[in-house]
C-alpha atoms as a printed R data frame, in Angstrom:
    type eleno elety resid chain resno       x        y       z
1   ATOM     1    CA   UNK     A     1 126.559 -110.093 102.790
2   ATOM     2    CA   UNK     A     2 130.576 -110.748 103.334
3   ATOM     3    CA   UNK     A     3 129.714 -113.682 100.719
4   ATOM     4    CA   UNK     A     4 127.953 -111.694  97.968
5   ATOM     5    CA   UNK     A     5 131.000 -108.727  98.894
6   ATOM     6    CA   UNK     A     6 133.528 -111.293  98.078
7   ATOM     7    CA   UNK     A     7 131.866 -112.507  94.435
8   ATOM     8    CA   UNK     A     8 131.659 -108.561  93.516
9   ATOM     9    CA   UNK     A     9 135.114 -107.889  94.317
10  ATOM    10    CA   UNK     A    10 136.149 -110.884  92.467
11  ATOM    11    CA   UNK     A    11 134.852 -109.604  89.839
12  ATOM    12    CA   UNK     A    12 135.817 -105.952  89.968
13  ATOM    13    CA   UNK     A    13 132.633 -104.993  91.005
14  ATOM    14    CA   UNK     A    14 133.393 -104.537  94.720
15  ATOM    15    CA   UNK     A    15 133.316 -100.199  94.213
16  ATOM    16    CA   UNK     A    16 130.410 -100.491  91.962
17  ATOM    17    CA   UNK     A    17 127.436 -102.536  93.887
18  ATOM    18    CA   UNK     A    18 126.948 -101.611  97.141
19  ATOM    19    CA   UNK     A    19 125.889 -104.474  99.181
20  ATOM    20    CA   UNK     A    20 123.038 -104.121 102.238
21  ATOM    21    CA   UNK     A    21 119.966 -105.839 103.893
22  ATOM    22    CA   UNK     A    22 116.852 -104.235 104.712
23  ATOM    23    CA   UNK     A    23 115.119 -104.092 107.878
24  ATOM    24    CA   UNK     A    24 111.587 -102.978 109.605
25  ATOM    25    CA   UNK     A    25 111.117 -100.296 111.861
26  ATOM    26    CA   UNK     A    26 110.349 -102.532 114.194
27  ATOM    27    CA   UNK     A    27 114.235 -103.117 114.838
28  ATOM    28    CA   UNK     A    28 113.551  -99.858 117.267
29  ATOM    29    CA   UNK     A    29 113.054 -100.348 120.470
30  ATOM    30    CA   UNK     A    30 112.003  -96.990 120.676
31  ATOM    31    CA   UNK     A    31 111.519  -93.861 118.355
32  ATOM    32    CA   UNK     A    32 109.333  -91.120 119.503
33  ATOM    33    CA   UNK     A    33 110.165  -88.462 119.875
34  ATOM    34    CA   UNK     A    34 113.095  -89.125 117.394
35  ATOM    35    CA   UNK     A    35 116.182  -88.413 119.120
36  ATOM    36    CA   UNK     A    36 115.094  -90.705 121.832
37  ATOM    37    CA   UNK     A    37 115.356  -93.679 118.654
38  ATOM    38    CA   UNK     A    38 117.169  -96.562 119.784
39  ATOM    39    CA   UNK     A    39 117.612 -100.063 118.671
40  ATOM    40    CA   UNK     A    40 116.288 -103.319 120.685
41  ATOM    41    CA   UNK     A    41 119.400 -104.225 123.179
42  ATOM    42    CA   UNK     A    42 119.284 -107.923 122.128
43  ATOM    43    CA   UNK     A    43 120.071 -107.000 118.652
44  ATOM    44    CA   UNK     A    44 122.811 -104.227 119.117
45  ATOM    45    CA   UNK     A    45 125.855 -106.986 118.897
46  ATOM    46    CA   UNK     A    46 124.633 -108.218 115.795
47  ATOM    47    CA   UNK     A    47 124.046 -104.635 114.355
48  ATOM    48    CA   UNK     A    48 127.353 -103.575 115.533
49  ATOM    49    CA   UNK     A    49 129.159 -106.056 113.446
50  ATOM    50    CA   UNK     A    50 126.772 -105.885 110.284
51  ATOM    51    CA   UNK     A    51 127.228 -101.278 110.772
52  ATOM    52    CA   UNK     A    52 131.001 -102.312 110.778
53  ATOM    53    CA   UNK     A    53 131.210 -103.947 107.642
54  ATOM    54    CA   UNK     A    54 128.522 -101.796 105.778
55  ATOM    55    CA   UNK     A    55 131.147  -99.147 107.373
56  ATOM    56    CA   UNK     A    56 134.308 -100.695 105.487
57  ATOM    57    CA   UNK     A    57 132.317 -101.019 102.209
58  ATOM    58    CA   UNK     A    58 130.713  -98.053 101.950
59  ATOM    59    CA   UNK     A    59 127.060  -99.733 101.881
60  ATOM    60    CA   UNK     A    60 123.905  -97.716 103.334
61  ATOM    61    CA   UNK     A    61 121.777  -98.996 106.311
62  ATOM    62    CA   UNK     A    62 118.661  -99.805 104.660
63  ATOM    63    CA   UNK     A    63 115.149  -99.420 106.541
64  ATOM    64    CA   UNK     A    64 111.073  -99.064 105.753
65  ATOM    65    CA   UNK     A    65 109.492  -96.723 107.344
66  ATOM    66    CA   UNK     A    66 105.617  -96.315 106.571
67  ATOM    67    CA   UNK     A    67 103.802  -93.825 107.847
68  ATOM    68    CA   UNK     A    68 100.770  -95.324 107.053
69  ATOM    69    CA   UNK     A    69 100.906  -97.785 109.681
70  ATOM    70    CA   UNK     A    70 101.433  -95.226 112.127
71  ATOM    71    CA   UNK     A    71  98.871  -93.476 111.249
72  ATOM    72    CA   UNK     A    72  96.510  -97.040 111.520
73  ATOM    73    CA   UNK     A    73  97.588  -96.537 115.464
74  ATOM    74    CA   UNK     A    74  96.612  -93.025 115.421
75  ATOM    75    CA   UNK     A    75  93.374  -92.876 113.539
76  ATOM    76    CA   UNK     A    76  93.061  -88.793 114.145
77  ATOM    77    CA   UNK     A    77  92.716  -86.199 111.415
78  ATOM    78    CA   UNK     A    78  95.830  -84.317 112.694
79  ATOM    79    CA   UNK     A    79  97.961  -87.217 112.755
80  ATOM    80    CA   UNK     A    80  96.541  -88.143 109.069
81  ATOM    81    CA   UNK     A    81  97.964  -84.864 108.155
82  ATOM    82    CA   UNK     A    82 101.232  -85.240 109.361
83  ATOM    83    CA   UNK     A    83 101.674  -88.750 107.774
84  ATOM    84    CA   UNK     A    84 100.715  -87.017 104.111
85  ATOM    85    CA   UNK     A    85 102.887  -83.897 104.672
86  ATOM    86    CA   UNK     A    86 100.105  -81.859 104.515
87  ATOM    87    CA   UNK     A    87  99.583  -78.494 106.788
88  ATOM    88    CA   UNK     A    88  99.732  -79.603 110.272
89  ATOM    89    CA   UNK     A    89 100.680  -78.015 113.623
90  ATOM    90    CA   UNK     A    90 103.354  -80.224 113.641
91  ATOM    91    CA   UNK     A    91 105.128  -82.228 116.879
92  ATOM    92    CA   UNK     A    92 107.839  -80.728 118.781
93  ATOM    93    CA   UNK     A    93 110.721  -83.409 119.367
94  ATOM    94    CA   UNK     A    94 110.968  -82.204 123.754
95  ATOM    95    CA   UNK     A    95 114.839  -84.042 123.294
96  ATOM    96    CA   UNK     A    96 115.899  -81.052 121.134
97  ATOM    97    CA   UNK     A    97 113.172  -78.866 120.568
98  ATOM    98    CA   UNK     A    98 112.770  -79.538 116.854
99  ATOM    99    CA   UNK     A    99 109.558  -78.965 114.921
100 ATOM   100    CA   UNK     A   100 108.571  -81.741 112.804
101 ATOM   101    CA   UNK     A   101 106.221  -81.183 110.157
102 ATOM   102    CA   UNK     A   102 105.814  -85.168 108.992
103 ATOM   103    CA   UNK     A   103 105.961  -88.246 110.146
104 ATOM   104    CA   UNK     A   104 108.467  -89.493 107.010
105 ATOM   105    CA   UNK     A   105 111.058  -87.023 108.520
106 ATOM   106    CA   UNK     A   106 110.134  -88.263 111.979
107 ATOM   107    CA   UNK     A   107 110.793  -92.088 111.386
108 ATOM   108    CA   UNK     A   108 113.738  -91.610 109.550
109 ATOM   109    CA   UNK     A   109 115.256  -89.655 111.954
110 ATOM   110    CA   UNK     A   110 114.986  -91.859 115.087
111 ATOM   111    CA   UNK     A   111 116.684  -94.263 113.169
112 ATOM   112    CA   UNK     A   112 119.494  -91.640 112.350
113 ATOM   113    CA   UNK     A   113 119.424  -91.094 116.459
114 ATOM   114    CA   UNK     A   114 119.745  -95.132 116.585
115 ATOM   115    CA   UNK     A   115 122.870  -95.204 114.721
116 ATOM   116    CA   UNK     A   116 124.455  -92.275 116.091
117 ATOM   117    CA   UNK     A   117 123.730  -93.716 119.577
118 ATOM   118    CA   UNK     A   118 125.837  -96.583 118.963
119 ATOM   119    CA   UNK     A   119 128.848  -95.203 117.426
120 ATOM   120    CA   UNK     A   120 127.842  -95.124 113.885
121 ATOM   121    CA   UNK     A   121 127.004  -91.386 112.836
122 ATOM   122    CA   UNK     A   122 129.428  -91.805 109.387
123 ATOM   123    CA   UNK     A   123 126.635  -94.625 107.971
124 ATOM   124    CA   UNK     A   124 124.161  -93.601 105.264
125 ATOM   125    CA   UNK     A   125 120.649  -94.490 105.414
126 ATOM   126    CA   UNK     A   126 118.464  -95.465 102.616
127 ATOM   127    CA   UNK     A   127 114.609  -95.953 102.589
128 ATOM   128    CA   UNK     A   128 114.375  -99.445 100.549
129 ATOM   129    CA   UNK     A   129 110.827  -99.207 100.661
130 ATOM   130    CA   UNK     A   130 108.037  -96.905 101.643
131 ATOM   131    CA   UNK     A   131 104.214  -96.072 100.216
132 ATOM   132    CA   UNK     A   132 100.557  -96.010 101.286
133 ATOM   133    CA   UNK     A   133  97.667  -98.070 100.286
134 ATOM   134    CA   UNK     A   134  94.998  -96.972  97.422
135 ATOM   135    CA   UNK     A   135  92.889  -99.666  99.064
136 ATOM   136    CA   UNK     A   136  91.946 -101.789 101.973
137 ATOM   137    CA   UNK     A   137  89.605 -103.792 103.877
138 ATOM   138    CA   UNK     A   138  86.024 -102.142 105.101
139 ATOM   139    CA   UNK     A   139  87.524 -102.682 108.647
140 ATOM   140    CA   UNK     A   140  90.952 -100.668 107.678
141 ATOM   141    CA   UNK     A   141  91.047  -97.010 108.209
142 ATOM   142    CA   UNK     A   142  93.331  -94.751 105.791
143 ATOM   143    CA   UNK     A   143  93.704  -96.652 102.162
144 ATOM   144    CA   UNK     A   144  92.361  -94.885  99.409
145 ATOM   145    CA   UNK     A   145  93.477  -93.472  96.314
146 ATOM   146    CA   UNK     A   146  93.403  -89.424  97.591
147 ATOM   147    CA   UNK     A   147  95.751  -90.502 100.169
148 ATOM   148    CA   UNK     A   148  98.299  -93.110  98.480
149 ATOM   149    CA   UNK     A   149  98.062  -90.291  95.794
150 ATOM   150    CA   UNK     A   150  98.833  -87.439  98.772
151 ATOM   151    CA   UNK     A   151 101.538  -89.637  99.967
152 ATOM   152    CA   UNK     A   152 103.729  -90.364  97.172
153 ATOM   153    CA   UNK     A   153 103.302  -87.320  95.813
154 ATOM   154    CA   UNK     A   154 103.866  -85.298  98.677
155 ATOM   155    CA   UNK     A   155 107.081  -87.564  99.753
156 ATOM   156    CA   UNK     A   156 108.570  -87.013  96.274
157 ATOM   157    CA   UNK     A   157 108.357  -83.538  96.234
158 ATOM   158    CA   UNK     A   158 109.682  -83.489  99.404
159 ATOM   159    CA   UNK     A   159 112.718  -85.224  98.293
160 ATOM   160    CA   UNK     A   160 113.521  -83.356  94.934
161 ATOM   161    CA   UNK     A   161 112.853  -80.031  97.359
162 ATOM   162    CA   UNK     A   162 116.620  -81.530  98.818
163 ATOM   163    CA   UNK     A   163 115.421  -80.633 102.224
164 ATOM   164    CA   UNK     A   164 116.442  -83.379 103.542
165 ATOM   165    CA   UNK     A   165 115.184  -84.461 107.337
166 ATOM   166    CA   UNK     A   166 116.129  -81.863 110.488
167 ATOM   167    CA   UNK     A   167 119.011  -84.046 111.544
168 ATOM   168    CA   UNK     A   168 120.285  -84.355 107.478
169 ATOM   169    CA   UNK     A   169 119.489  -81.493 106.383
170 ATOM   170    CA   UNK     A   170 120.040  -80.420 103.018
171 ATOM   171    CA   UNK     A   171 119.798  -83.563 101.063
172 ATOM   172    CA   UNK     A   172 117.908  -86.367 100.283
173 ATOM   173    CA   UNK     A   173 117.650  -89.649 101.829
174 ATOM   174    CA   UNK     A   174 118.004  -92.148  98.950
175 ATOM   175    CA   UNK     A   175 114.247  -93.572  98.781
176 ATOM   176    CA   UNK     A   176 112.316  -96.245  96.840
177 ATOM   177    CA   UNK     A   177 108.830  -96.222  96.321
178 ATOM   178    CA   UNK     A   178 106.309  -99.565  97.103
179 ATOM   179    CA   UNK     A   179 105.178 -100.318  95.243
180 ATOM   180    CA   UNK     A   180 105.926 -100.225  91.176
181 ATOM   181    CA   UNK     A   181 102.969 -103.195  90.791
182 ATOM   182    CA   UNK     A   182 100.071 -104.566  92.598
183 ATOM   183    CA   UNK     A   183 101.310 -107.824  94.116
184 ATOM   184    CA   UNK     A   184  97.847 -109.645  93.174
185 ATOM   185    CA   UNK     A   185  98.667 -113.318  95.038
186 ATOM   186    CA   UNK     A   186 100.046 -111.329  98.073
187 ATOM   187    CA   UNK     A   187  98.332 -112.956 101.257
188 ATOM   188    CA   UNK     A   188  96.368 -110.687 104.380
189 ATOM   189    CA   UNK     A   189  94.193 -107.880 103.975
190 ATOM   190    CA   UNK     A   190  93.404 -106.033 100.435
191 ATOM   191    CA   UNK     A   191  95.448 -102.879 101.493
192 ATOM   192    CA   UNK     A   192  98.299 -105.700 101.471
193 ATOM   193    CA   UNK     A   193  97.882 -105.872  97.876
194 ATOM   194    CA   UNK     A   194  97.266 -102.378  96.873
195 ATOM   195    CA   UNK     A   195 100.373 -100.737  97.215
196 ATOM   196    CA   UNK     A   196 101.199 -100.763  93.517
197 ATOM   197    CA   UNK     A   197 101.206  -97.018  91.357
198 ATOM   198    CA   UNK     A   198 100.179  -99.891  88.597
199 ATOM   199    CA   UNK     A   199  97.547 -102.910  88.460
200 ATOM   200    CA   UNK     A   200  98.943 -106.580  87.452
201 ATOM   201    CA   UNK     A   201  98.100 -105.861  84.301
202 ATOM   202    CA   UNK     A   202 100.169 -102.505  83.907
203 ATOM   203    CA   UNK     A   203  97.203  -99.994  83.468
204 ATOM   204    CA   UNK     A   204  98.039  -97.181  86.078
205 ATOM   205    CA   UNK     A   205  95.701  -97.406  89.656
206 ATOM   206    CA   UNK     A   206  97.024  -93.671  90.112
207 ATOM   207    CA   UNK     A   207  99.099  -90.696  88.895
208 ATOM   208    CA   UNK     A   208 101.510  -89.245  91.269
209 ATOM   209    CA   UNK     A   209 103.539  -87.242  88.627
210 ATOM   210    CA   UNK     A   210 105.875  -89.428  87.020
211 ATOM   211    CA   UNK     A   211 104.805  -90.589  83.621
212 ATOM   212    CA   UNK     A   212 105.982  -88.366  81.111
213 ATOM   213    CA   UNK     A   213 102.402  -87.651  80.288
214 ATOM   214    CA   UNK     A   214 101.285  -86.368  83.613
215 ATOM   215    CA   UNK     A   215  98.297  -84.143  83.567
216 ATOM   216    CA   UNK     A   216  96.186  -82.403  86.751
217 ATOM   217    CA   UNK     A   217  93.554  -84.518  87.650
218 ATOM   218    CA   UNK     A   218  90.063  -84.024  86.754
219 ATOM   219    CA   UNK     A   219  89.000  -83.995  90.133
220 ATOM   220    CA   UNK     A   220  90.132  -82.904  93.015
221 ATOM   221    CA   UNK     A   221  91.462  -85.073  96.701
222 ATOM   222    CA   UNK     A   222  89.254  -84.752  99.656
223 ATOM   223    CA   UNK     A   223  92.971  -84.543 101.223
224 ATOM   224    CA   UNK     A   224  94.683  -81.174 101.541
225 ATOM   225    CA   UNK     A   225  97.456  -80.177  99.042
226 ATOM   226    CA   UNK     A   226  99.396  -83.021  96.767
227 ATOM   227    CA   UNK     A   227 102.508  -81.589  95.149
228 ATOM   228    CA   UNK     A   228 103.359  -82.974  91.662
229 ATOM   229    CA   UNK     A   229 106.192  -83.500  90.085
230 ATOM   230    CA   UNK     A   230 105.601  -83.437  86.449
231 ATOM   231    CA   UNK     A   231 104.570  -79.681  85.482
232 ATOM   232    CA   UNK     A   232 101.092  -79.880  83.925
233 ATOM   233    CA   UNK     A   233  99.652  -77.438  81.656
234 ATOM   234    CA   UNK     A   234  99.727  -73.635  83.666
235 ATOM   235    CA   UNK     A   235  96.918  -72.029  84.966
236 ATOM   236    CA   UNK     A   236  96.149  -68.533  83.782
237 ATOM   237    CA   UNK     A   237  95.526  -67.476  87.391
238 ATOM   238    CA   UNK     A   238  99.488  -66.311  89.089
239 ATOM   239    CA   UNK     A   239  98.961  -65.954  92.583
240 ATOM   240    CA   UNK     A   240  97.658  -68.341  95.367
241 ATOM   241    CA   UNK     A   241  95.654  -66.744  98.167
242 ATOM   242    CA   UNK     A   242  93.493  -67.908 101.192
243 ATOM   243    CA   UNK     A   243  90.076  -68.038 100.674
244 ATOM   244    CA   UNK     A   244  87.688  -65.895 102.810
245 ATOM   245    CA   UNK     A   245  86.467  -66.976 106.127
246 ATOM   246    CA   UNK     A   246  89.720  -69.140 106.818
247 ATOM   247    CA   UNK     A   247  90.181  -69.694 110.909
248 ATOM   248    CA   UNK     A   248  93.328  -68.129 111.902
249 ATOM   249    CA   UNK     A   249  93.883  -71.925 113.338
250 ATOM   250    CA   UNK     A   250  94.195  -73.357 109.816
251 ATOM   251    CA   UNK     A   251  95.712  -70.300 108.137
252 ATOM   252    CA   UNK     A   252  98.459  -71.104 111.094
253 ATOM   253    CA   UNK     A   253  98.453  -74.527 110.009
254 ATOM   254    CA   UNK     A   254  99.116  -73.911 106.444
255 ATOM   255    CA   UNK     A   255 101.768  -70.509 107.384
256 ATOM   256    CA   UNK     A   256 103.593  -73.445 109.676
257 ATOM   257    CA   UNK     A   257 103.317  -76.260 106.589
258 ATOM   258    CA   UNK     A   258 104.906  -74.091 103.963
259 ATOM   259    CA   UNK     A   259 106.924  -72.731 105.762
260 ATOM   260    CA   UNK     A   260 108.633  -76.308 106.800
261 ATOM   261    CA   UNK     A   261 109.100  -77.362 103.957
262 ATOM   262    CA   UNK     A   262 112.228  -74.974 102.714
263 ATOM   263    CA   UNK     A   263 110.846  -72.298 101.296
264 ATOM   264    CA   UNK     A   264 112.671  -69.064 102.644
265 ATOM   265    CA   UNK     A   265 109.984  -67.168 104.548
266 ATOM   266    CA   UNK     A   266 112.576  -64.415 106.030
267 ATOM   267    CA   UNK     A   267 110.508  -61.852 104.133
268 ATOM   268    CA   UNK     A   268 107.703  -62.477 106.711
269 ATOM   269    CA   UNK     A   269 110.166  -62.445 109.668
270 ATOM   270    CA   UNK     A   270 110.694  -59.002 111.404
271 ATOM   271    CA   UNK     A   271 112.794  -56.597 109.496
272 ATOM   272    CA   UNK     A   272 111.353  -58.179 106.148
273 ATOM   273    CA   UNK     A   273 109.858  -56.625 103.127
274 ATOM   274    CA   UNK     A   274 106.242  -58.835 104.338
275 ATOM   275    CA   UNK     A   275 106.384  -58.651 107.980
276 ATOM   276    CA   UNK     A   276 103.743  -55.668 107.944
277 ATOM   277    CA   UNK     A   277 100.911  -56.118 108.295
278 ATOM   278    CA   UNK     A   278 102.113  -58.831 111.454
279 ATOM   279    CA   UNK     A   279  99.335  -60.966 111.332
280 ATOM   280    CA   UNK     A   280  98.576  -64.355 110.515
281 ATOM   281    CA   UNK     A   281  96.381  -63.983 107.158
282 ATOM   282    CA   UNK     A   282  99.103  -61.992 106.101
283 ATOM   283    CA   UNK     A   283 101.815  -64.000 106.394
284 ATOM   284    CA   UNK     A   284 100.116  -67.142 105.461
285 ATOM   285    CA   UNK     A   285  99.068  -65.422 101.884
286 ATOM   286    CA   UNK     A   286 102.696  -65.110 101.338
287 ATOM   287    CA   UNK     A   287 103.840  -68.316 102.678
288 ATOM   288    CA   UNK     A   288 101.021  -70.054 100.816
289 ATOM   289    CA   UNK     A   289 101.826  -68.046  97.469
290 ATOM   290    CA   UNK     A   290 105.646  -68.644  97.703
291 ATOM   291    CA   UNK     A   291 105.072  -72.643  98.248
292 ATOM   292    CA   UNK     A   292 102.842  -72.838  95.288
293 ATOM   293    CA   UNK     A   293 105.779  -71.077  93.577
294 ATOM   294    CA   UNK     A   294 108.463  -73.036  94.979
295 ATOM   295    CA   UNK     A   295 107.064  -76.493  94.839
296 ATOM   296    CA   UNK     A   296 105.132  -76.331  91.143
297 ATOM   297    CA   UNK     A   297 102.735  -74.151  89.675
298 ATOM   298    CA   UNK     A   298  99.459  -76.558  89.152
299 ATOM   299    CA   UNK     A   299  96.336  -76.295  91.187
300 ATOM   300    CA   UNK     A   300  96.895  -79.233  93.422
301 ATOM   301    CA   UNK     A   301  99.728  -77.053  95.138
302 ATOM   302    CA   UNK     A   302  97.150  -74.705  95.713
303 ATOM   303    CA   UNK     A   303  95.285  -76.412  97.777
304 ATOM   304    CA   UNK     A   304  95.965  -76.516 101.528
305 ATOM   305    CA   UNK     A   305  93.151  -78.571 102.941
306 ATOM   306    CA   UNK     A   306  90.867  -76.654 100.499
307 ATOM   307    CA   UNK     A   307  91.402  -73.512 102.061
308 ATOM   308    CA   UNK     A   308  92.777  -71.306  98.840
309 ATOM   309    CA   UNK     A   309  92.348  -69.999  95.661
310 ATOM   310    CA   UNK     A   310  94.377  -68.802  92.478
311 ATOM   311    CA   UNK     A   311  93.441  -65.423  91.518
312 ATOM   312    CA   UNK     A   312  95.099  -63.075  88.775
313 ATOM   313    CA   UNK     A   313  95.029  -60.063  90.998
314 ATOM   314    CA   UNK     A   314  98.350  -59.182  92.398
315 ATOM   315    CA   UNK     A   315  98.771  -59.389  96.349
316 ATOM   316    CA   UNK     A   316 101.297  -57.482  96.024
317 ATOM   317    CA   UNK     A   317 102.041  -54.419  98.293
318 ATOM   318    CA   UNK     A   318 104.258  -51.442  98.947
319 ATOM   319    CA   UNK     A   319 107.648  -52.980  98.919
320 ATOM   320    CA   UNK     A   320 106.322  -56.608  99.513
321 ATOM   321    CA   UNK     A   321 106.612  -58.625  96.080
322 ATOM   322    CA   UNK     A   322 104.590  -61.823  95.669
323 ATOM   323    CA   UNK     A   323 106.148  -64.420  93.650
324 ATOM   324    CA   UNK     A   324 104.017  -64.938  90.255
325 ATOM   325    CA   UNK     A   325 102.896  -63.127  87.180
326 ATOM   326    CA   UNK     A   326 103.594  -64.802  83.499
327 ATOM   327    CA   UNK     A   327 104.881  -68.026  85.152
């Protein structure tokens, strides 16, 4: 790194190209819950000295988290949830008391807790690679396409949402997708070579909302709600809703989803224009309604594990105003 440093500023490229090296998760010695995060002792000299010089040259510490694998330890529906940012109950950090809603946020966090632990709070991170699977082995739980889909296109709405991670809040963590291509001569299992949004042969595997020519997909993810990027065409129908006969558990789950994921629900809080009627179906309809809103106006956004609909009539009441109409 000091080497390649030297041959940029030789060639007046030193404040131009920032110069890093990557590194697993596995670098942690510990991580959950994420303010616990620190790194393995036996590395923390080494670390030290690389932190100081990314320090002096304004380079990012560069890291790849994948949820993915932790959900492969965790093979429950709730903790697939929380590894697409989909509605979840989420997992209360007991260090500080923080809510966390994914598992992205999660893992990036303990490693901001590993850095600040050893003196280096000033150092960026960046997420050099991260992604999920479209396929695997029969013995492999968690790759398919609905949930490398969910994934990616969940994470980058999350990022262009700029709410950033509970201990960097309000901006986004610089982040890199894995993987542009199918690596087709990769060795292990088949989920090792099925990271790519395109096939060897550049036909696309999936859509997660960044060609230009982006459309909703004909059919729709067993997984709960996918956030696209791209605006596609705009449904007729305004307003997103629950469905009838939704468990106040999962209307919860989806009130507590949208909700963490910056939308500004003070209209629901007491004193707001929403918080009557106080119950759960009630604010979830809103919450719901003003994520669809927020995030982008397709059907996939109005989703939430299958549990809503669009509808033209107007929730509105009294002084409460849904988002919606001729969007």
């Amino acid at each position: 790194m000091r080497n390649v440093q030297s041959a940029l500023s030789a060639a007046s490229l030193g404040g131009k190209v920032r110069v890093s090296t990557v590194h697993a998760m596995t670098l942690l010695a510990q991580s959950d819950p994420p303010s616990s995060g620190r790194f393995n002792p036996g590395l923390q000299d080494v670390l030290k000295g690389l932190l100081a010089f990314q320090r002096d040259n304004g380079s990012p510490f560069a890291v790849n988290p994948y949820p993915f694998f932790a959900y492969q330890s965790d093979p429950r529906p709730e903790t697939l949830a929380f590894c697409l940012f989909q509605p979840n109950a989420g997992r209360v950090d007991a260090g500080t008391g923080i809510k966390y809603m994914n598992m992205f946020d999660a893992q990036v966090d303990g490693v901001r807790s590993a850095l600040n632990a050893i003196g280096f709070k000033d150092i960026e991170i960046l997420i050099a690679e991260t992604g999920w699977p479209y396929r695997g082995d029969s013995n492999e739980v968690g790759p398919s396409v609905e949930n490398a889909r969910a994934y990616n296109g969940n994470l980058i709405a999350h990022l262009r949402s700029q709410v950033g991670t509970p201990l960097m809040p309000g901006k986004s963590v610089e982040t890199y997708i894995f993987a542009l291509y199918d690596e087709d001569l990769k060795p292990g299992g088949t989920s090792e070579r099925s990271f790519g949004l395109y096939k060897p042969d550049l036909t696309v595997t999936y859509d997660v909302g960044l060609s230009k020519s982006s459309q909703t997909p004909s059919t729709t993810p067993s997984t709960p709600s996918t956030p696209r990027v791209t605006p596609s065409p705009k449904p007729s129908s305004a307003w997103c809703v629950p469905k009838a006969g939704v468990s106040d558990a999962q209307l919860q789950a989806n009130l507590d989803y949208a909700c963490g994921h910056g939308i500004d629900c003070s209209a629901i809080q007491p004193g707001g224009a929403c918080f009557d009627p106080n119950t759960v179906a009630s604010h979830a309809a809103y919450a719901m309604n003003l994520y669809y809103h927020t995030v982008g106006t397709i059907p996939l956004n109005c989703d939430f594990s299958q549990t809503a609909t669009l509808t033209s009539s107007n929730p509105s009441y009294n002084a409460c105003t849904y988002p919606g109409g001729n969007t």
